[in-house]
Amino acid sequence: MFVAERFRSLVSNDFRILSVTEFSMKSHEFVPLQEIVRFSRLREDEVVYRIRRLSRERFLAGSAKPPSGYQGYVLTGSGYDALALRAFVNSGAVEAIGKSLGVGKESDIYEALDSRGKRCVIKLHRLGRMSFRQTVRKRGYVADRSHISWLYQSRLSAEREYSALRTLYAAGVSVPKPLAYNRHAVVMSVIEGTELKFAEMTDPEAILRKILRNMRMMYRRAGLVHSDLSEYNILVKANGQVLIIDWPQCVGVSHPNAQENLRRDISNVIRCFTKKAGLKPDEERVLEYVTGKRRSLGL
Ligand code: ADP
Ligand code: MN
């Protein structure tokens, strides 16, 4: 079952236990029961009861073989999701959480309603989850600080994406509107569109021009290179509008990899239009246009 559904069964004392665990994970590989009791200021029997439930529902995981002679607990990915979702609901950024829109390469996307009842999406970033799972499976426990690296990496990824979206949106680049972020999660406006890969285009050249015009704005006005641009990260709406998504790996134009990444982004886009529509614009010319060395595309 998806976290959004399991999330509904949690009450405020459950969240208290999850956030105490989150906090204490900074200093413990596994957070001892006594620590959770102390910081949550709940009675021990209630804590024991709730931890058992939270573990059964996989919001918490216990140390399988207590590594240092005590039983301890850590947040799972779902536990971390629950804390972020709760923060959105509490701050009013999100009014209701809906169904899953799918699992991406490095994220899970949920539909939601924002504070004004408008549809939006919540993107939960997932980095390093494989390595976390593998480590737990292999050893039964995680022995060093890598036990929280998935948590830091996912949070960093969301932070990067949110701040990029703010810059891009303000610069007039066609991206989802950033609405809020918390921990490893970003709330943004929903795009009713199809990934370029699957989009049926009546006028592919016009779509390509729009994408390249946006890439030029990204580079010149926002000072950013997407760095993972592909036919999956461009959404095309029925009216022909294009939106560029999936920004956590973007870099500034003066980053040492910026030019290389930009070339790769450009060839990915061109390759897609060659395949889908037989268009073959000159890559050098496109590069000059995007970076501003040339004023018009002149396709
Ligand atoms: P990942 O890193 O997992 O690829 P993406 O940001 O590309 O993350 O999101 C995964 C998929 O979710 C996208 O390919 C797209 O289909 C969908 N999606 C992402 N953001 C939105 C949005 N704002 N509106 C509608 N669908 C979205
Ligand atoms: Mn993507």
mmCIF file of C-alpha atoms and ligand atoms in Angstrom:
data_model
loop_
_atom_site.group_PDB
_atom_site.id
_atom_site.type_symbol
_atom_site.label_atom_id
_atom_site.label_comp_id
_atom_site.label_asym_id
_atom_site.label_seq_id
_atom_site.Cartn_x
_atom_site.Cartn_y
_atom_site.Cartn_z
ATOM 1 C CA MET A 1 0.000 0.000 0.000
ATOM 2 C CA PHE A 2 1.225 3.498 -0.778
ATOM 3 C CA VAL A 3 2.474 5.670 2.026
ATOM 4 C CA ALA A 4 -0.281 8.240 1.499
ATOM 5 C CA GLU A 5 -2.881 5.647 2.477
ATOM 6 C CA ARG A 6 -0.949 4.207 5.408
ATOM 7 C CA PHE A 7 -0.261 7.780 6.510
ATOM 8 C CA ARG A 8 -3.926 8.367 7.302
ATOM 9 C CA SER A 9 -3.834 5.916 10.217
ATOM 10 C CA LEU A 10 -1.188 7.924 12.092
ATOM 11 C CA VAL A 11 -2.129 10.100 15.078
ATOM 12 C CA SER A 12 -0.235 12.927 16.672
ATOM 13 C CA ASN A 13 1.691 10.763 19.177
ATOM 14 C CA ASP A 14 2.894 8.579 16.310
ATOM 15 C CA PHE A 15 4.332 11.665 14.645
ATOM 16 C CA ARG A 16 5.952 12.644 17.903
ATOM 17 C CA ILE A 17 7.746 9.295 18.013
ATOM 18 C CA LEU A 18 8.785 9.577 14.369
ATOM 19 C CA SER A 19 10.219 13.049 14.824
ATOM 20 C CA VAL A 20 12.092 12.138 17.999
ATOM 21 C CA THR A 21 13.564 9.190 16.101
ATOM 22 C CA GLU A 22 14.506 11.452 13.203
ATOM 23 C CA PHE A 23 16.272 13.831 15.561
ATOM 24 C CA SER A 24 18.146 11.152 17.472
ATOM 25 C CA MET A 25 19.318 9.412 14.308
ATOM 26 C CA LYS A 26 21.858 12.204 14.016
ATOM 27 C CA SER A 27 23.696 10.784 16.982
ATOM 28 C CA HIS A 28 22.633 7.119 17.003
ATOM 29 C CA GLU A 29 22.947 4.392 14.494
ATOM 30 C CA PHE A 30 19.824 2.953 16.094
ATOM 31 C CA VAL A 31 17.844 5.071 18.514
ATOM 32 C CA PRO A 32 17.326 3.252 21.834
ATOM 33 C CA LEU A 33 13.824 2.893 23.225
ATOM 34 C CA GLN A 34 14.765 4.846 26.358
ATOM 35 C CA GLU A 35 15.837 7.799 24.274
ATOM 36 C CA ILE A 36 12.495 7.828 22.455
ATOM 37 C CA VAL A 37 10.662 7.650 25.771
ATOM 38 C CA ARG A 38 12.701 10.493 27.220
ATOM 39 C CA PHE A 39 12.376 12.909 24.305
ATOM 40 C CA SER A 40 8.800 12.122 23.372
ATOM 41 C CA ARG A 41 7.653 12.630 26.989
ATOM 42 C CA LEU A 42 5.179 9.813 26.508
ATOM 43 C CA ARG A 43 4.702 6.894 28.884
ATOM 44 C CA GLU A 44 6.937 3.946 28.183
ATOM 45 C CA ASP A 45 4.070 1.518 27.616
ATOM 46 C CA GLU A 46 2.510 3.870 25.075
ATOM 47 C CA VAL A 47 5.854 4.254 23.301
ATOM 48 C CA VAL A 48 6.317 0.486 23.183
ATOM 49 C CA TYR A 49 2.819 0.016 21.814
ATOM 50 C CA ARG A 50 3.224 2.721 19.156
ATOM 51 C CA ILE A 51 6.695 1.583 18.110
ATOM 52 C CA ARG A 52 5.350 -1.898 17.556
ATOM 53 C CA ARG A 53 2.563 -0.527 15.371
ATOM 54 C CA LEU A 54 4.882 1.855 13.504
ATOM 55 C CA SER A 55 7.290 -1.011 12.833
ATOM 56 C CA ARG A 56 4.515 -3.272 11.605
ATOM 57 C CA GLU A 57 3.383 -0.504 9.242
ATOM 58 C CA ARG A 58 7.033 -0.009 8.226
ATOM 59 C CA PHE A 59 7.404 3.589 9.302
ATOM 60 C CA LEU A 60 10.171 2.466 11.649
ATOM 61 C CA ALA A 61 12.654 -0.364 11.383
ATOM 62 C CA GLY A 62 14.233 -2.081 14.352
ATOM 63 C CA SER A 63 17.776 -3.336 14.579
ATOM 64 C CA ALA A 64 17.513 -7.002 13.633
ATOM 65 C CA LYS A 65 20.585 -8.084 15.547
ATOM 66 C CA PRO A 66 21.140 -5.459 18.168
ATOM 67 C CA PRO A 67 24.657 -4.343 17.167
ATOM 68 C CA SER A 68 25.661 -2.984 20.522
ATOM 69 C CA GLY A 69 23.518 -4.959 22.853
ATOM 70 C CA TYR A 70 20.381 -2.832 22.755
ATOM 71 C CA GLN A 71 17.271 -2.778 20.627
ATOM 72 C CA GLY A 72 17.051 0.411 18.608
ATOM 73 C CA TYR A 73 15.001 1.976 15.857
ATOM 74 C CA VAL A 74 15.447 4.025 12.687
ATOM 75 C CA LEU A 75 13.071 5.803 10.356
ATOM 76 C CA THR A 76 12.325 4.048 7.106
ATOM 77 C CA GLY A 77 11.736 5.912 3.852
ATOM 78 C CA SER A 78 8.007 5.780 4.639
ATOM 79 C CA GLY A 79 8.610 7.204 8.101
ATOM 80 C CA TYR A 80 10.471 10.085 6.535
ATOM 81 C CA ASP A 81 7.673 10.542 3.966
ATOM 82 C CA ALA A 82 5.120 10.682 6.770
ATOM 83 C CA LEU A 83 7.004 13.484 8.525
ATOM 84 C CA ALA A 84 7.247 15.567 5.353
ATOM 85 C CA LEU A 85 3.593 15.004 4.405
ATOM 86 C CA ARG A 86 2.535 15.906 7.911
ATOM 87 C CA ALA A 87 4.553 19.141 7.736
ATOM 88 C CA PHE A 88 2.780 20.120 4.500
ATOM 89 C CA VAL A 89 -0.637 19.450 6.005
ATOM 90 C CA ASN A 90 0.229 21.366 9.196
ATOM 91 C CA SER A 91 1.593 24.389 7.351
ATOM 92 C CA GLY A 92 -1.468 24.450 5.112
ATOM 93 C CA ALA A 93 0.632 23.968 1.970
ATOM 94 C CA VAL A 94 -1.358 20.826 1.259
ATOM 95 C CA GLU A 95 -4.979 20.182 2.114
ATOM 96 C CA ALA A 96 -5.318 16.582 0.997
ATOM 97 C CA ILE A 97 -3.051 13.872 -0.354
ATOM 98 C CA GLY A 98 -4.321 11.777 -3.213
ATOM 99 C CA LYS A 99 -3.213 8.838 -5.252
ATOM 100 C CA SER A 100 0.222 7.974 -6.514
ATOM 101 C CA LEU A 101 0.952 9.263 -10.005
ATOM 102 C CA GLY A 102 3.849 6.930 -10.386
ATOM 103 C CA VAL A 103 7.282 5.980 -9.343
ATOM 104 C CA GLY A 104 10.076 7.783 -11.168
ATOM 105 C CA LYS A 105 13.730 7.014 -11.463
ATOM 106 C CA GLU A 106 14.559 8.787 -8.240
ATOM 107 C CA SER A 107 11.216 9.854 -6.873
ATOM 108 C CA ASP A 108 7.621 8.987 -6.058
ATOM 109 C CA ILE A 109 4.981 11.420 -7.248
ATOM 110 C CA TYR A 110 1.644 11.965 -5.497
ATOM 111 C CA GLU A 111 -1.339 13.990 -6.484
ATOM 112 C CA ALA A 112 -2.563 16.450 -3.846
ATOM 113 C CA LEU A 113 -4.710 19.525 -3.280
ATOM 114 C CA ASP A 114 -3.004 22.765 -2.326
ATOM 115 C CA SER A 115 -4.219 25.298 0.241
ATOM 116 C CA ARG A 116 -6.759 26.715 -2.213
ATOM 117 C CA GLY A 117 -8.089 23.335 -3.231
ATOM 118 C CA LYS A 118 -6.186 23.357 -6.517
ATOM 119 C CA ARG A 119 -4.528 20.204 -7.767
ATOM 120 C CA CYS A 120 -0.790 19.955 -7.262
ATOM 121 C CA VAL A 121 1.817 17.233 -6.986
ATOM 122 C CA ILE A 122 4.156 16.174 -4.211
ATOM 123 C CA LYS A 123 7.498 14.817 -5.332
ATOM 124 C CA LEU A 124 9.229 12.646 -2.746
ATOM 125 C CA HIS A 125 12.906 12.377 -3.561
ATOM 126 C CA ARG A 126 14.545 8.983 -3.151
ATOM 127 C CA LEU A 127 18.265 8.836 -3.313
ATOM 128 C CA GLY A 128 20.475 6.055 -2.180
ATOM 129 C CA ARG A 129 17.497 3.925 -1.201
ATOM 130 C CA MET A 130 18.868 0.932 -3.025
ATOM 131 C CA SER A 131 22.137 1.053 -1.190
ATOM 132 C CA PHE A 132 20.247 1.417 2.087
ATOM 133 C CA ARG A 133 18.086 -1.593 1.373
ATOM 134 C CA GLN A 134 21.003 -3.648 0.182
ATOM 135 C CA THR A 135 23.036 -2.870 3.243
ATOM 136 C CA VAL A 136 20.182 -3.781 5.541
ATOM 137 C CA ARG A 137 19.535 -6.983 3.650
ATOM 138 C CA LYS A 138 23.156 -8.008 3.559
ATOM 139 C CA ARG A 139 24.105 -7.279 7.106
ATOM 140 C CA GLY A 140 20.826 -7.039 8.951
ATOM 141 C CA TYR A 141 21.918 -3.653 10.192
ATOM 142 C CA VAL A 142 23.847 -0.628 9.000
ATOM 143 C CA ALA A 143 27.107 -0.112 10.749
ATOM 144 C CA ASP A 144 28.242 3.427 10.036
ATOM 145 C CA ARG A 145 26.877 6.850 9.232
ATOM 146 C CA SER A 146 25.945 5.665 5.772
ATOM 147 C CA HIS A 147 22.750 4.618 7.556
ATOM 148 C CA ILE A 148 21.534 8.190 7.193
ATOM 149 C CA SER A 149 23.145 9.133 3.921
ATOM 150 C CA TRP A 150 19.955 8.287 1.965
ATOM 151 C CA LEU A 151 18.208 10.752 4.226
ATOM 152 C CA TYR A 152 20.714 13.560 3.618
ATOM 153 C CA GLN A 153 20.979 12.851 -0.088
ATOM 154 C CA SER A 154 17.217 12.870 -0.584
ATOM 155 C CA ARG A 155 16.850 16.065 1.386
ATOM 156 C CA LEU A 156 19.637 17.755 -0.539
ATOM 157 C CA SER A 157 18.041 16.690 -3.790
ATOM 158 C CA ALA A 158 14.670 18.237 -2.841
ATOM 159 C CA GLU A 159 16.328 21.411 -1.642
ATOM 160 C CA ARG A 160 18.215 21.771 -4.918
ATOM 161 C CA GLU A 161 15.132 21.134 -6.984
ATOM 162 C CA TYR A 162 13.006 23.594 -5.048
ATOM 163 C CA SER A 163 15.555 26.360 -5.222
ATOM 164 C CA ALA A 164 16.133 25.765 -8.955
ATOM 165 C CA LEU A 165 12.382 25.866 -9.598
ATOM 166 C CA ARG A 166 12.107 29.170 -7.751
ATOM 167 C CA THR A 167 14.867 30.736 -9.820
ATOM 168 C CA LEU A 168 13.532 29.310 -13.083
ATOM 169 C CA TYR A 169 9.928 30.221 -12.402
ATOM 170 C CA ALA A 170 10.929 33.781 -11.546
ATOM 171 C CA ALA A 171 13.006 33.979 -14.739
ATOM 172 C CA GLY A 172 9.963 33.016 -16.806
ATOM 173 C CA VAL A 173 11.175 29.555 -17.811
ATOM 174 C CA SER A 174 8.328 27.115 -18.383
ATOM 175 C CA VAL A 175 8.503 24.912 -15.268
ATOM 176 C CA PRO A 176 5.950 23.764 -12.674
ATOM 177 C CA LYS A 177 5.273 26.441 -10.074
ATOM 178 C CA PRO A 178 7.126 25.616 -6.841
ATOM 179 C CA LEU A 179 4.730 25.780 -3.876
ATOM 180 C CA ALA A 180 6.550 24.384 -0.839
ATOM 181 C CA TYR A 181 9.274 22.043 0.280
ATOM 182 C CA ASN A 182 10.029 20.082 3.406
ATOM 183 C CA ARG A 183 12.752 17.523 4.079
ATOM 184 C CA HIS A 184 12.981 15.406 0.892
ATOM 185 C CA ALA A 185 9.680 16.568 -0.598
ATOM 186 C CA VAL A 186 8.667 19.321 -3.013
ATOM 187 C CA VAL A 187 5.123 20.529 -3.719
ATOM 188 C CA MET A 188 4.573 21.995 -7.187
ATOM 189 C CA SER A 189 1.776 22.740 -9.603
ATOM 190 C CA VAL A 190 0.475 19.791 -11.591
ATOM 191 C CA ILE A 191 1.126 19.589 -15.315
ATOM 192 C CA GLU A 192 -1.527 17.955 -17.446
ATOM 193 C CA GLY A 193 0.728 16.770 -20.171
ATOM 194 C CA THR A 194 2.509 13.871 -21.808
ATOM 195 C CA GLU A 195 6.209 13.127 -21.651
ATOM 196 C CA LEU A 196 7.810 14.235 -24.934
ATOM 197 C CA LYS A 197 8.755 10.614 -25.613
ATOM 198 C CA PHE A 198 5.071 9.680 -25.925
ATOM 199 C CA ALA A 199 3.625 12.992 -27.103
ATOM 200 C CA GLU A 200 1.893 13.160 -30.447
ATOM 201 C CA MET A 201 2.890 16.395 -32.106
ATOM 202 C CA THR A 202 1.047 18.063 -34.948
ATOM 203 C CA ASP A 203 3.800 20.666 -35.300
ATOM 204 C CA PRO A 204 7.056 19.176 -33.969
ATOM 205 C CA GLU A 205 9.184 22.056 -35.190
ATOM 206 C CA ALA A 206 7.159 24.543 -33.156
ATOM 207 C CA ILE A 207 7.586 22.329 -30.079
ATOM 208 C CA LEU A 208 11.322 22.057 -30.653
ATOM 209 C CA ARG A 209 11.582 25.837 -30.972
ATOM 210 C CA LYS A 210 9.749 26.278 -27.673
ATOM 211 C CA ILE A 211 12.070 23.849 -25.927
ATOM 212 C CA LEU A 212 15.159 25.589 -27.281
ATOM 213 C CA ARG A 213 13.772 29.033 -26.412
ATOM 214 C CA ASN A 214 13.297 27.765 -22.849
ATOM 215 C CA MET A 215 16.805 26.338 -22.770
ATOM 216 C CA ARG A 216 18.096 29.748 -23.803
ATOM 217 C CA MET A 217 16.147 31.401 -20.974
ATOM 218 C CA MET A 218 17.430 28.803 -18.511
ATOM 219 C CA TYR A 219 20.976 29.499 -19.519
ATOM 220 C CA ARG A 220 20.868 33.258 -19.922
ATOM 221 C CA ARG A 221 18.273 34.446 -17.446
ATOM 222 C CA ALA A 222 18.355 31.755 -14.754
ATOM 223 C CA GLY A 223 22.036 30.891 -15.199
ATOM 224 C CA LEU A 224 21.326 27.157 -15.072
ATOM 225 C CA VAL A 225 22.001 24.039 -17.116
ATOM 226 C CA HIS A 226 19.460 21.262 -16.551
ATOM 227 C CA SER A 227 21.992 18.395 -16.874
ATOM 228 C CA ASP A 228 19.439 15.582 -17.166
ATOM 229 C CA LEU A 229 17.302 16.830 -20.006
ATOM 230 C CA SER A 230 15.633 14.041 -21.924
ATOM 231 C CA GLU A 231 12.389 13.123 -23.608
ATOM 232 C CA TYR A 232 11.128 12.009 -20.181
ATOM 233 C CA ASN A 233 11.778 15.320 -18.449
ATOM 234 C CA ILE A 234 9.891 17.473 -20.937
ATOM 235 C CA LEU A 235 6.103 17.444 -20.651
ATOM 236 C CA VAL A 236 3.990 18.548 -23.605
ATOM 237 C CA LYS A 237 0.465 19.825 -23.004
ATOM 238 C CA ALA A 238 -2.415 19.320 -25.426
ATOM 239 C CA ASN A 239 -2.184 23.008 -26.426
ATOM 240 C CA GLY A 240 1.472 22.553 -27.388
ATOM 241 C CA GLN A 241 2.911 24.229 -24.291
ATOM 242 C CA VAL A 242 6.093 22.556 -23.020
ATOM 243 C CA LEU A 243 7.256 22.272 -19.409
ATOM 244 C CA ILE A 244 10.665 21.216 -18.202
ATOM 245 C CA ILE A 245 10.725 19.108 -15.030
ATOM 246 C CA ASP A 246 13.142 17.163 -12.814
ATOM 247 C CA TRP A 247 15.775 19.681 -11.700
ATOM 248 C CA PRO A 248 17.767 18.318 -8.732
ATOM 249 C CA GLN A 249 20.956 17.754 -10.744
ATOM 250 C CA CYS A 250 21.051 21.132 -12.483
ATOM 251 C CA VAL A 251 24.250 23.187 -12.270
ATOM 252 C CA GLY A 252 25.098 26.862 -12.607
ATOM 253 C CA VAL A 253 26.525 28.025 -15.958
ATOM 254 C CA SER A 254 29.967 28.529 -14.429
ATOM 255 C CA HIS A 255 30.123 25.031 -12.931
ATOM 256 C CA PRO A 256 33.070 23.049 -14.389
ATOM 257 C CA ASN A 257 30.680 20.510 -15.971
ATOM 258 C CA ALA A 258 28.164 23.033 -17.257
ATOM 259 C CA GLN A 259 29.291 23.126 -20.897
ATOM 260 C CA GLU A 260 29.607 19.377 -21.185
ATOM 261 C CA ASN A 261 26.176 18.884 -19.606
ATOM 262 C CA LEU A 262 24.648 21.498 -21.865
ATOM 263 C CA ARG A 263 25.964 19.730 -24.963
ATOM 264 C CA ARG A 264 24.536 16.467 -23.741
ATOM 265 C CA ASP A 265 21.159 18.079 -22.995
ATOM 266 C CA ILE A 266 21.080 19.588 -26.467
ATOM 267 C CA SER A 267 21.968 16.353 -28.211
ATOM 268 C CA ASN A 268 19.349 14.444 -26.208
ATOM 269 C CA VAL A 269 16.665 16.875 -27.314
ATOM 270 C CA ILE A 270 17.815 16.888 -30.932
ATOM 271 C CA ARG A 271 18.084 13.106 -31.061
ATOM 272 C CA CYS A 272 14.503 12.827 -29.901
ATOM 273 C CA PHE A 273 13.236 15.153 -32.641
ATOM 274 C CA THR A 274 15.307 13.382 -35.259
ATOM 275 C CA LYS A 275 13.801 10.079 -34.230
ATOM 276 C CA LYS A 276 10.231 11.294 -33.850
ATOM 277 C CA ALA A 277 9.993 13.861 -36.624
ATOM 278 C CA GLY A 278 13.061 13.629 -38.830
ATOM 279 C CA LEU A 279 14.285 17.082 -37.762
ATOM 280 C CA LYS A 280 18.069 17.532 -37.879
ATOM 281 C CA PRO A 281 19.057 20.956 -36.603
ATOM 282 C CA ASP A 282 22.784 21.653 -36.402
ATOM 283 C CA GLU A 283 24.025 21.064 -32.857
ATOM 284 C CA GLU A 284 26.678 23.810 -32.921
ATOM 285 C CA ARG A 285 24.175 26.310 -34.137
ATOM 286 C CA VAL A 286 21.703 25.302 -31.425
ATOM 287 C CA LEU A 287 24.439 25.584 -28.815
ATOM 288 C CA GLU A 288 25.261 29.111 -29.989
ATOM 289 C CA TYR A 289 21.611 30.055 -29.861
ATOM 290 C CA VAL A 290 21.073 28.635 -26.359
ATOM 291 C CA THR A 291 24.167 30.309 -24.940
ATOM 292 C CA GLY A 292 23.349 33.625 -26.626
ATOM 293 C CA LYS A 293 26.201 33.776 -29.141
ATOM 294 C CA ARG A 294 23.586 33.799 -31.856
ATOM 295 C CA ARG A 295 20.376 35.817 -31.701
ATOM 296 C CA SER A 296 18.106 33.589 -33.654
ATOM 297 C CA LEU A 297 17.940 29.900 -34.253
ATOM 298 C CA GLY A 298 17.599 30.166 -38.017
ATOM 299 C CA LEU A 299 16.491 26.552 -38.432
HETATM 300 P P1 ADP B 1 12.483 11.367 -11.521
HETATM 301 O O1 ADP B 1 13.800 11.882 -11.014
HETATM 302 O O2 ADP B 1 11.971 10.271 -10.681
HETATM 303 O O3 ADP B 1 12.534 11.067 -12.994
HETATM 304 P P2 ADP B 1 10.575 13.499 -12.257
HETATM 305 O O4 ADP B 1 10.549 14.890 -11.689
HETATM 306 O O5 ADP B 1 11.020 13.381 -13.660
HETATM 307 O O6 ADP B 1 11.454 12.595 -11.272
HETATM 308 O O7 ADP B 1 9.121 12.908 -12.090
HETATM 309 C C1 ADP B 1 8.782 11.581 -12.489
HETATM 310 C C2 ADP B 1 7.546 11.582 -13.391
HETATM 311 O O8 ADP B 1 6.411 12.123 -12.685
HETATM 312 C C3 ADP B 1 7.703 12.487 -14.611
HETATM 313 O O9 ADP B 1 8.293 11.807 -15.685
HETATM 314 C C4 ADP B 1 6.290 12.929 -14.898
HETATM 315 O O10 ADP B 1 5.615 11.985 -15.694
HETATM 316 C C5 ADP B 1 5.644 12.966 -13.519
HETATM 317 N N1 ADP B 1 5.659 14.354 -12.982
HETATM 318 C C6 ADP B 1 6.682 14.972 -12.356
HETATM 319 N N2 ADP B 1 6.372 16.233 -12.009
HETATM 320 C C7 ADP B 1 5.113 16.445 -12.433
HETATM 321 C C8 ADP B 1 4.205 17.576 -12.384
HETATM 322 N N3 ADP B 1 4.556 18.723 -11.825
HETATM 323 N N4 ADP B 1 2.978 17.412 -12.934
HETATM 324 C C9 ADP B 1 2.628 16.238 -13.500
HETATM 325 N N5 ADP B 1 3.417 15.150 -13.594
HETATM 326 C C10 ADP B 1 4.647 15.242 -13.069
HETATM 327 MN MN MN B 2 12.596 12.345 -14.642
#
